[in-house]
Amino acid sequence: MTTIVRTLIILLLCLLTTAPGLARDTLTAPTVLITGSNRGIGLEFARQYAALGWQVIATCRTPDSADQLQDLAAQYPHLSIEQLDITDHAAVDALAERYADLAIDVLLNNAALLGPRDKQVLGNMDYELLRRILEVNTVGTLKVTDAFTAHVAASRQKKIITLGSRAGSIQMLNSPPDFYAYRASKTALHLLMKNISLALAERGILVGLINPGLVDTRGLAQIGPDDPVPDDFKGVVRLLRSGVLKLTSPAEAVDQMIALIANLSAEQSGVFLDADGQVLPW
Ligand SMILES: NC(=O)c1ccc[n+]([C@@H]2O[C@H](COP(=O)([O-])OP(=O)(O)OC[C@H]3O[C@@H](n4cnc5c(N)ncnc54)[C@H](OP(=O)(O)O)[C@@H]3O)[C@@H](O)[C@H]2O)c1
């Protein structure tokens, strides 16, 4: 071994042993923390980031029954599962504290509650459901963002990504109006993320707000002509069958969003974006 190679190895070892923070930030794979990663888009984000070699902290409410996530954890040693209900503020704080020394490159606010359609319309408003939806989608997402901002600030990529929805765009709202609670929760969330983007700009943190598009997280495209269709999605399935509507698969949508997140610019921070990067109206 030449002297130069020996010196380089010693320098590298010194870096790893005496400056763990620096070593973690400069020498290892980036880290993503995802909420609601047991199914749907969150599960697909966990799968794709793990396949890309990222350190994945995949959180969900009930890890014991998260079979697909458990399979991913068995396949990828750099994917760890954490229990987290985002409405449990003490649990959010405890998880943030446990990972206090970890730099999180991408915080991915994915978890949300849609709720049944017929219980969130004028004349048949379930107020308990309204409160619950706001508690999860708006308050819970804000709490997670607040608790993990320091971890993101300590990272190299410094990105807070939140999945919004065109359902929360006032300008794009058409008749017949439905999903009042879900829509309102996302509109408020959009505003919060705009606020947060302004608040964190000087710390170099980018806040991405992305509408994933119409993603088939419920297997609607696979429903056969004689299969039962859930009431809430009868209209969607009718449009799908007539060819008027096309749903993206979770794999396609997440692939597109990961590319958008990777290239997110300061100009796109706090802007409401479609998964393909197009700007959407508020
Ligand atoms: N799919 C679409 O077409 C579409 C369109 C626009 C926007 N989005 C947005 O994209 C995101 C993902 O959508 P999706 O279709 O994948 O949703 P989904 O299939 O309904 O999954 C929602 C996820 O959020 C979790 N969750 C719900 N309440 C939670 C809580 N209190 N704490 C932690 N996790 C909780 C669920 O966990 P449990 O399994 O424990 O309930 C589940 O993992 C959401 O923010 C949604 O609003 C989706």
mmCIF file of C-alpha atoms and ligand atoms in Angstrom:
data_model
loop_
_atom_site.group_PDB
_atom_site.id
_atom_site.type_symbol
_atom_site.label_atom_id
_atom_site.label_comp_id
_atom_site.label_asym_id
_atom_site.label_seq_id
_atom_site.Cartn_x
_atom_site.Cartn_y
_atom_site.Cartn_z
ATOM 1 C CA MET A 1 0.000 0.000 0.000
ATOM 2 C CA THR A 2 1.460 3.353 -0.961
ATOM 3 C CA THR A 3 1.877 6.135 1.596
ATOM 4 C CA ILE A 4 -0.723 8.244 -0.219
ATOM 5 C CA VAL A 5 -3.381 5.517 -0.060
ATOM 6 C CA ARG A 6 -2.574 4.840 3.626
ATOM 7 C CA THR A 7 -2.882 8.560 4.428
ATOM 8 C CA LEU A 8 -6.223 8.783 2.624
ATOM 9 C CA ILE A 9 -7.602 5.786 4.555
ATOM 10 C CA ILE A 10 -6.478 7.287 7.873
ATOM 11 C CA LEU A 11 -8.069 10.624 6.979
ATOM 12 C CA LEU A 12 -11.327 8.887 6.087
ATOM 13 C CA LEU A 13 -11.330 6.919 9.347
ATOM 14 C CA CYS A 14 -10.663 10.119 11.316
ATOM 15 C CA LEU A 15 -13.578 11.784 9.565
ATOM 16 C CA LEU A 16 -15.913 8.912 10.399
ATOM 17 C CA THR A 17 -14.887 8.543 14.027
ATOM 18 C CA THR A 18 -14.258 12.104 15.188
ATOM 19 C CA ALA A 19 -16.955 14.013 13.311
ATOM 20 C CA PRO A 20 -20.052 11.811 13.180
ATOM 21 C CA GLY A 21 -22.361 14.665 12.172
ATOM 22 C CA LEU A 22 -20.189 15.624 9.247
ATOM 23 C CA ALA A 23 -19.644 12.008 8.261
ATOM 24 C CA ARG A 24 -23.377 11.370 8.315
ATOM 25 C CA ASP A 25 -24.149 14.398 6.193
ATOM 26 C CA THR A 26 -21.430 14.025 3.638
ATOM 27 C CA LEU A 27 -20.742 10.336 3.302
ATOM 28 C CA THR A 28 -24.004 8.435 3.654
ATOM 29 C CA ALA A 29 -27.181 8.123 1.651
ATOM 30 C CA PRO A 30 -29.861 10.784 2.095
ATOM 31 C CA THR A 31 -32.698 10.205 4.540
ATOM 32 C CA VAL A 32 -36.450 10.518 4.026
ATOM 33 C CA LEU A 33 -39.146 10.337 6.694
ATOM 34 C CA ILE A 34 -42.614 9.480 5.367
ATOM 35 C CA THR A 35 -45.949 9.655 7.185
ATOM 36 C CA GLY A 36 -48.739 7.195 6.392
ATOM 37 C CA SER A 37 -46.455 4.768 4.594
ATOM 38 C CA ASN A 38 -48.351 1.508 5.109
ATOM 39 C CA ARG A 39 -50.457 1.821 1.956
ATOM 40 C CA GLY A 40 -51.218 3.909 -1.118
ATOM 41 C CA ILE A 41 -48.843 6.634 -2.228
ATOM 42 C CA GLY A 42 -46.881 6.584 1.051
ATOM 43 C CA LEU A 43 -46.062 2.894 0.675
ATOM 44 C CA GLU A 44 -44.941 3.492 -2.901
ATOM 45 C CA PHE A 45 -42.695 6.388 -1.788
ATOM 46 C CA ALA A 46 -41.146 4.056 0.806
ATOM 47 C CA ARG A 47 -40.590 1.376 -1.843
ATOM 48 C CA GLN A 48 -39.038 3.691 -4.428
ATOM 49 C CA TYR A 49 -36.811 5.659 -2.030
ATOM 50 C CA ALA A 50 -35.602 2.369 -0.493
ATOM 51 C CA ALA A 51 -34.832 1.007 -3.966
ATOM 52 C CA LEU A 52 -32.850 4.192 -4.670
ATOM 53 C CA GLY A 53 -30.696 3.415 -1.622
ATOM 54 C CA TRP A 54 -32.070 6.147 0.665
ATOM 55 C CA GLN A 55 -32.359 5.694 4.419
ATOM 56 C CA VAL A 56 -36.120 5.445 4.832
ATOM 57 C CA ILE A 57 -37.995 6.064 8.059
ATOM 58 C CA ALA A 58 -41.415 4.749 7.171
ATOM 59 C CA THR A 59 -43.998 5.760 9.737
ATOM 60 C CA CYS A 60 -47.522 4.431 10.076
ATOM 61 C CA ARG A 61 -50.246 4.083 12.693
ATOM 62 C CA THR A 62 -50.180 0.300 13.059
ATOM 63 C CA PRO A 63 -46.895 -1.329 12.070
ATOM 64 C CA ASP A 64 -48.096 -4.769 13.218
ATOM 65 C CA SER A 65 -50.683 -4.907 10.463
ATOM 66 C CA ALA A 66 -48.573 -3.118 7.828
ATOM 67 C CA ASP A 67 -47.722 -6.322 5.968
ATOM 68 C CA GLN A 68 -46.466 -4.753 2.741
ATOM 69 C CA LEU A 69 -44.272 -2.331 4.665
ATOM 70 C CA GLN A 70 -42.905 -5.194 6.769
ATOM 71 C CA ASP A 71 -42.010 -7.000 3.537
ATOM 72 C CA LEU A 72 -40.126 -3.906 2.368
ATOM 73 C CA ALA A 73 -38.266 -3.670 5.681
ATOM 74 C CA ALA A 74 -37.214 -7.308 5.299
ATOM 75 C CA GLN A 75 -35.943 -6.565 1.795
ATOM 76 C CA TYR A 76 -34.164 -3.285 2.601
ATOM 77 C CA PRO A 77 -32.119 -3.080 5.820
ATOM 78 C CA HIS A 78 -31.954 0.707 5.436
ATOM 79 C CA LEU A 79 -35.746 0.986 5.799
ATOM 80 C CA SER A 80 -37.015 1.203 9.338
ATOM 81 C CA ILE A 81 -40.625 1.313 10.461
ATOM 82 C CA GLU A 82 -41.815 3.637 13.198
ATOM 83 C CA GLN A 83 -45.241 3.812 14.783
ATOM 84 C CA LEU A 84 -46.755 7.273 14.375
ATOM 85 C CA ASP A 85 -50.272 8.637 14.476
ATOM 86 C CA ILE A 86 -49.803 12.251 13.368
ATOM 87 C CA THR A 87 -52.670 13.425 15.577
ATOM 88 C CA ASP A 88 -50.792 12.232 18.685
ATOM 89 C CA HIS A 89 -48.650 15.301 19.355
ATOM 90 C CA ALA A 90 -46.782 13.743 22.272
ATOM 91 C CA ALA A 91 -45.827 10.808 20.041
ATOM 92 C CA VAL A 92 -44.701 13.182 17.256
ATOM 93 C CA ASP A 93 -42.494 15.043 19.763
ATOM 94 C CA ALA A 94 -41.133 11.774 21.176
ATOM 95 C CA LEU A 95 -40.170 10.506 17.705
ATOM 96 C CA ALA A 96 -38.550 13.840 16.829
ATOM 97 C CA GLU A 97 -36.608 13.699 20.092
ATOM 98 C CA ARG A 98 -35.488 10.104 19.482
ATOM 99 C CA TYR A 99 -34.114 11.160 16.085
ATOM 100 C CA ALA A 100 -32.739 14.470 17.380
ATOM 101 C CA ASP A 101 -29.282 13.679 15.986
ATOM 102 C CA LEU A 102 -30.504 12.625 12.586
ATOM 103 C CA ALA A 103 -30.442 14.917 9.575
ATOM 104 C CA ILE A 104 -33.563 14.361 7.468
ATOM 105 C CA ASP A 105 -33.115 15.413 3.846
ATOM 106 C CA VAL A 106 -36.749 15.035 2.871
ATOM 107 C CA LEU A 107 -39.669 15.185 5.273
ATOM 108 C CA LEU A 108 -42.598 13.749 3.345
ATOM 109 C CA ASN A 109 -46.014 14.730 4.676
ATOM 110 C CA ASN A 110 -48.170 12.139 2.977
ATOM 111 C CA ALA A 111 -50.697 10.930 5.579
ATOM 112 C CA ALA A 112 -54.255 12.141 5.184
ATOM 113 C CA LEU A 113 -57.870 11.217 5.757
ATOM 114 C CA LEU A 114 -60.444 11.540 2.955
ATOM 115 C CA GLY A 115 -63.547 10.328 4.815
ATOM 116 C CA PRO A 116 -66.864 9.199 3.351
ATOM 117 C CA ARG A 117 -68.312 11.510 0.717
ATOM 118 C CA ASP A 118 -71.944 11.465 1.897
ATOM 119 C CA LYS A 119 -71.052 12.669 5.400
ATOM 120 C CA GLN A 120 -69.366 15.879 4.293
ATOM 121 C CA VAL A 121 -71.995 17.798 2.349
ATOM 122 C CA LEU A 122 -74.296 20.648 3.326
ATOM 123 C CA GLY A 123 -77.429 19.135 4.870
ATOM 124 C CA ASN A 124 -75.618 16.006 5.987
ATOM 125 C CA MET A 125 -72.485 17.271 7.653
ATOM 126 C CA ASP A 126 -70.869 14.987 10.213
ATOM 127 C CA TYR A 127 -69.134 17.576 12.405
ATOM 128 C CA GLU A 128 -67.144 14.984 14.295
ATOM 129 C CA LEU A 129 -65.775 13.786 10.960
ATOM 130 C CA LEU A 130 -65.021 17.382 9.923
ATOM 131 C CA ARG A 131 -63.005 17.881 13.125
ATOM 132 C CA ARG A 132 -61.203 14.574 12.631
ATOM 133 C CA ILE A 133 -60.264 15.352 9.021
ATOM 134 C CA LEU A 134 -58.928 18.791 10.013
ATOM 135 C CA GLU A 135 -57.090 17.207 12.938
ATOM 136 C CA VAL A 136 -55.290 14.739 10.667
ATOM 137 C CA ASN A 137 -54.751 16.611 7.407
ATOM 138 C CA THR A 138 -54.181 20.140 8.667
ATOM 139 C CA VAL A 139 -53.215 20.115 12.353
ATOM 140 C CA GLY A 140 -51.336 16.792 12.284
ATOM 141 C CA THR A 141 -49.330 17.706 9.192
ATOM 142 C CA LEU A 142 -48.423 21.083 10.709
ATOM 143 C CA LYS A 143 -47.353 19.401 13.957
ATOM 144 C CA VAL A 144 -45.089 16.908 12.150
ATOM 145 C CA THR A 145 -43.563 19.733 10.111
ATOM 146 C CA ASP A 146 -42.951 21.821 13.209
ATOM 147 C CA ALA A 147 -41.405 18.918 15.137
ATOM 148 C CA PHE A 148 -39.043 17.872 12.336
ATOM 149 C CA THR A 149 -37.983 21.257 10.904
ATOM 150 C CA ALA A 150 -34.707 21.186 12.861
ATOM 151 C CA HIS A 151 -33.858 17.738 11.446
ATOM 152 C CA VAL A 152 -34.476 19.018 7.917
ATOM 153 C CA ALA A 153 -32.447 22.175 8.583
ATOM 154 C CA ALA A 154 -29.494 19.965 9.602
ATOM 155 C CA SER A 155 -29.580 18.005 6.334
ATOM 156 C CA ARG A 156 -27.960 18.569 2.983
ATOM 157 C CA GLN A 157 -31.105 18.654 0.811
ATOM 158 C CA LYS A 158 -33.353 20.542 3.260
ATOM 159 C CA LYS A 159 -36.773 19.732 1.794
ATOM 160 C CA ILE A 160 -40.195 19.613 3.383
ATOM 161 C CA ILE A 161 -42.625 18.022 0.934
ATOM 162 C CA THR A 162 -46.365 17.964 1.500
ATOM 163 C CA LEU A 163 -48.981 16.242 -0.593
ATOM 164 C CA GLY A 164 -51.738 18.722 -1.227
ATOM 165 C CA SER A 165 -54.665 18.187 -3.539
ATOM 166 C CA ARG A 166 -56.456 19.938 -6.370
ATOM 167 C CA ALA A 167 -59.528 19.204 -4.231
ATOM 168 C CA GLY A 168 -58.217 21.998 -1.989
ATOM 169 C CA SER A 169 -57.924 24.557 -4.776
ATOM 170 C CA ILE A 170 -60.687 27.156 -4.511
ATOM 171 C CA GLN A 171 -60.141 28.275 -8.072
ATOM 172 C CA MET A 172 -60.527 24.763 -9.472
ATOM 173 C CA LEU A 173 -63.675 23.909 -7.486
ATOM 174 C CA ASN A 174 -66.593 22.951 -9.727
ATOM 175 C CA SER A 175 -70.150 21.810 -9.185
ATOM 176 C CA PRO A 176 -71.344 19.553 -7.690
ATOM 177 C CA PRO A 177 -69.320 20.367 -4.590
ATOM 178 C CA ASP A 178 -68.480 17.403 -2.370
ATOM 179 C CA PHE A 179 -65.926 16.257 0.229
ATOM 180 C CA TYR A 180 -66.344 19.607 2.047
ATOM 181 C CA ALA A 181 -64.186 18.619 5.002
ATOM 182 C CA TYR A 182 -61.370 17.061 2.986
ATOM 183 C CA ARG A 183 -61.308 20.018 0.588
ATOM 184 C CA ALA A 184 -61.244 22.564 3.424
ATOM 185 C CA SER A 185 -58.495 20.656 5.235
ATOM 186 C CA LYS A 186 -56.314 20.740 2.127
ATOM 187 C CA THR A 187 -57.026 24.431 1.397
ATOM 188 C CA ALA A 188 -55.898 25.294 4.926
ATOM 189 C CA LEU A 189 -52.896 23.012 4.561
ATOM 190 C CA HIS A 190 -51.891 24.740 1.337
ATOM 191 C CA LEU A 191 -51.949 28.092 3.087
ATOM 192 C CA LEU A 192 -49.909 26.752 5.995
ATOM 193 C CA MET A 193 -47.274 25.401 3.626
ATOM 194 C CA LYS A 194 -47.064 28.752 1.833
ATOM 195 C CA ASN A 195 -46.553 30.416 5.222
ATOM 196 C CA ILE A 196 -43.922 27.871 6.191
ATOM 197 C CA SER A 197 -42.070 28.295 2.904
ATOM 198 C CA LEU A 198 -41.737 32.018 3.641
ATOM 199 C CA ALA A 199 -40.734 31.401 7.244
ATOM 200 C CA LEU A 200 -38.022 28.882 6.334
ATOM 201 C CA ALA A 201 -36.629 30.426 3.155
ATOM 202 C CA GLU A 202 -33.772 32.169 4.918
ATOM 203 C CA ARG A 203 -32.685 28.867 6.468
ATOM 204 C CA GLY A 204 -32.406 27.418 2.952
ATOM 205 C CA ILE A 205 -35.314 24.996 3.434
ATOM 206 C CA LEU A 206 -37.445 24.306 0.374
ATOM 207 C CA VAL A 207 -41.145 23.618 0.897
ATOM 208 C CA GLY A 208 -42.681 21.543 -1.867
ATOM 209 C CA LEU A 209 -46.464 21.363 -2.146
ATOM 210 C CA ILE A 210 -47.484 18.722 -4.663
ATOM 211 C CA ASN A 211 -50.786 17.500 -6.055
ATOM 212 C CA PRO A 212 -50.112 13.855 -6.912
ATOM 213 C CA GLY A 213 -52.896 13.780 -9.521
ATOM 214 C CA LEU A 214 -55.646 11.168 -9.589
ATOM 215 C CA VAL A 215 -53.802 8.126 -8.302
ATOM 216 C CA ASP A 216 -55.403 4.710 -8.182
ATOM 217 C CA THR A 217 -54.614 3.833 -4.567
ATOM 218 C CA ARG A 218 -57.860 1.869 -4.215
ATOM 219 C CA GLY A 219 -57.501 -0.452 -7.212
ATOM 220 C CA LEU A 220 -60.471 1.153 -9.027
ATOM 221 C CA ALA A 221 -59.003 0.445 -12.463
ATOM 222 C CA GLN A 222 -59.039 -3.274 -11.653
ATOM 223 C CA ILE A 223 -62.741 -3.445 -10.769
ATOM 224 C CA GLY A 224 -64.467 -5.799 -13.228
ATOM 225 C CA PRO A 225 -67.900 -5.113 -14.823
ATOM 226 C CA ASP A 226 -69.668 -7.468 -12.363
ATOM 227 C CA ASP A 227 -67.708 -6.480 -9.235
ATOM 228 C CA PRO A 228 -69.283 -4.278 -6.550
ATOM 229 C CA VAL A 229 -68.176 -0.613 -6.659
ATOM 230 C CA PRO A 230 -67.796 1.392 -3.415
ATOM 231 C CA ASP A 231 -70.532 4.088 -3.273
ATOM 232 C CA ASP A 232 -68.038 6.956 -2.908
ATOM 233 C CA PHE A 233 -66.287 6.007 -6.130
ATOM 234 C CA LYS A 234 -69.218 5.052 -8.389
ATOM 235 C CA GLY A 235 -68.906 8.318 -10.342
ATOM 236 C CA VAL A 236 -65.160 7.883 -10.783
ATOM 237 C CA VAL A 237 -65.547 4.283 -11.962
ATOM 238 C CA ARG A 238 -68.241 5.342 -14.461
ATOM 239 C CA LEU A 239 -65.888 7.990 -15.893
ATOM 240 C CA LEU A 240 -63.021 5.498 -15.935
ATOM 241 C CA ARG A 241 -65.075 2.964 -17.876
ATOM 242 C CA SER A 242 -66.229 5.564 -20.393
ATOM 243 C CA GLY A 243 -62.621 6.591 -20.945
ATOM 244 C CA VAL A 244 -63.239 10.205 -19.820
ATOM 245 C CA LEU A 245 -60.966 9.784 -16.807
ATOM 246 C CA LYS A 246 -57.586 8.171 -16.453
ATOM 247 C CA LEU A 247 -56.009 7.275 -13.126
ATOM 248 C CA THR A 248 -52.263 7.098 -12.662
ATOM 249 C CA SER A 249 -50.778 4.085 -10.905
ATOM 250 C CA PRO A 250 -49.028 4.772 -7.571
ATOM 251 C CA ALA A 251 -45.748 3.632 -9.178
ATOM 252 C CA GLU A 252 -46.019 6.145 -12.053
ATOM 253 C CA ALA A 253 -47.151 9.008 -9.822
ATOM 254 C CA VAL A 254 -44.409 8.470 -7.252
ATOM 255 C CA ASP A 255 -41.733 8.072 -9.903
ATOM 256 C CA GLN A 256 -42.781 11.459 -11.293
ATOM 257 C CA MET A 257 -42.923 13.109 -7.851
ATOM 258 C CA ILE A 258 -39.503 11.783 -6.820
ATOM 259 C CA ALA A 259 -38.027 13.422 -9.930
ATOM 260 C CA LEU A 260 -39.838 16.674 -9.105
ATOM 261 C CA ILE A 261 -38.604 16.582 -5.484
ATOM 262 C CA ALA A 262 -35.034 15.843 -6.613
ATOM 263 C CA ASN A 263 -35.013 18.920 -8.849
ATOM 264 C CA LEU A 264 -37.125 21.233 -6.690
ATOM 265 C CA SER A 265 -35.873 24.804 -6.990
ATOM 266 C CA ALA A 266 -36.091 27.802 -4.662
ATOM 267 C CA GLU A 267 -38.563 29.371 -7.148
ATOM 268 C CA GLN A 268 -40.868 26.363 -6.700
ATOM 269 C CA SER A 269 -40.836 26.564 -2.905
ATOM 270 C CA GLY A 270 -44.268 27.518 -1.558
ATOM 271 C CA VAL A 271 -45.845 27.136 -4.995
ATOM 272 C CA PHE A 272 -48.710 24.693 -5.556
ATOM 273 C CA LEU A 273 -47.402 22.204 -8.110
ATOM 274 C CA ASP A 274 -48.847 19.341 -10.091
ATOM 275 C CA ALA A 275 -46.785 16.133 -10.092
ATOM 276 C CA ASP A 276 -45.360 17.085 -13.492
ATOM 277 C CA GLY A 277 -44.133 20.428 -12.110
ATOM 278 C CA GLN A 278 -46.891 22.595 -13.652
ATOM 279 C CA VAL A 279 -48.053 25.424 -11.398
ATOM 280 C CA LEU A 280 -51.646 24.996 -10.151
ATOM 281 C CA PRO A 281 -53.965 27.820 -9.063
ATOM 282 C CA TRP A 282 -54.800 28.198 -5.352
HETATM 283 N N1 LIG B 1 -54.855 9.213 -4.392
HETATM 284 C C1 LIG B 1 -55.141 10.350 -4.976
HETATM 285 O O1 LIG B 1 -55.688 10.371 -6.101
HETATM 286 C C2 LIG B 1 -54.778 11.657 -4.327
HETATM 287 C C3 LIG B 1 -55.144 12.844 -4.985
HETATM 288 C C4 LIG B 1 -54.797 14.064 -4.420
HETATM 289 C C5 LIG B 1 -54.090 14.092 -3.226
HETATM 290 N N2 LIG B 1 -53.757 12.924 -2.596
HETATM 291 C C6 LIG B 1 -53.015 13.026 -1.330
HETATM 292 O O2 LIG B 1 -51.920 12.128 -1.350
HETATM 293 C C7 LIG B 1 -51.689 11.594 -0.049
HETATM 294 C C8 LIG B 1 -51.746 10.078 -0.080
HETATM 295 O O3 LIG B 1 -52.978 9.698 -0.649
HETATM 296 P P1 LIG B 1 -53.403 8.154 -0.768
HETATM 297 O O4 LIG B 1 -54.389 8.083 -1.883
HETATM 298 O O5 LIG B 1 -52.220 7.277 -0.780
HETATM 299 O O6 LIG B 1 -54.220 7.983 0.598
HETATM 300 P P2 LIG B 1 -54.720 6.635 1.280
HETATM 301 O O7 LIG B 1 -54.542 5.460 0.375
HETATM 302 O O8 LIG B 1 -56.083 6.940 1.804
HETATM 303 O O9 LIG B 1 -53.706 6.477 2.508
HETATM 304 C C9 LIG B 1 -53.701 7.429 3.516
HETATM 305 C C10 LIG B 1 -52.557 7.122 4.469
HETATM 306 O O10 LIG B 1 -52.606 8.088 5.522
HETATM 307 C C11 LIG B 1 -52.600 7.374 6.760
HETATM 308 N N3 LIG B 1 -53.230 8.087 7.845
HETATM 309 C C12 LIG B 1 -54.515 8.457 7.992
HETATM 310 N N4 LIG B 1 -54.709 9.045 9.183
HETATM 311 C C13 LIG B 1 -53.490 9.062 9.811
HETATM 312 C C14 LIG B 1 -53.030 9.519 11.059
HETATM 313 N N5 LIG B 1 -53.843 10.095 11.940
HETATM 314 N N6 LIG B 1 -51.722 9.365 11.361
HETATM 315 C C15 LIG B 1 -50.873 8.781 10.483
HETATM 316 N N7 LIG B 1 -51.258 8.298 9.300
HETATM 317 C C16 LIG B 1 -52.554 8.443 8.970
HETATM 318 C C17 LIG B 1 -53.312 6.065 6.459
HETATM 319 O O11 LIG B 1 -53.026 5.125 7.476
HETATM 320 P P3 LIG B 1 -54.097 3.975 7.917
HETATM 321 O O12 LIG B 1 -53.932 2.859 6.937
HETATM 322 O O13 LIG B 1 -53.660 3.622 9.294
HETATM 323 O O14 LIG B 1 -55.463 4.585 7.849
HETATM 324 C C18 LIG B 1 -52.685 5.730 5.112
HETATM 325 O O15 LIG B 1 -51.408 5.195 5.280
HETATM 326 C C19 LIG B 1 -52.749 12.228 0.842
HETATM 327 O O16 LIG B 1 -52.219 13.380 1.457
HETATM 328 C C20 LIG B 1 -53.853 12.608 -0.128
HETATM 329 O O17 LIG B 1 -54.658 13.663 0.347
HETATM 330 C C21 LIG B 1 -54.100 11.721 -3.117
#
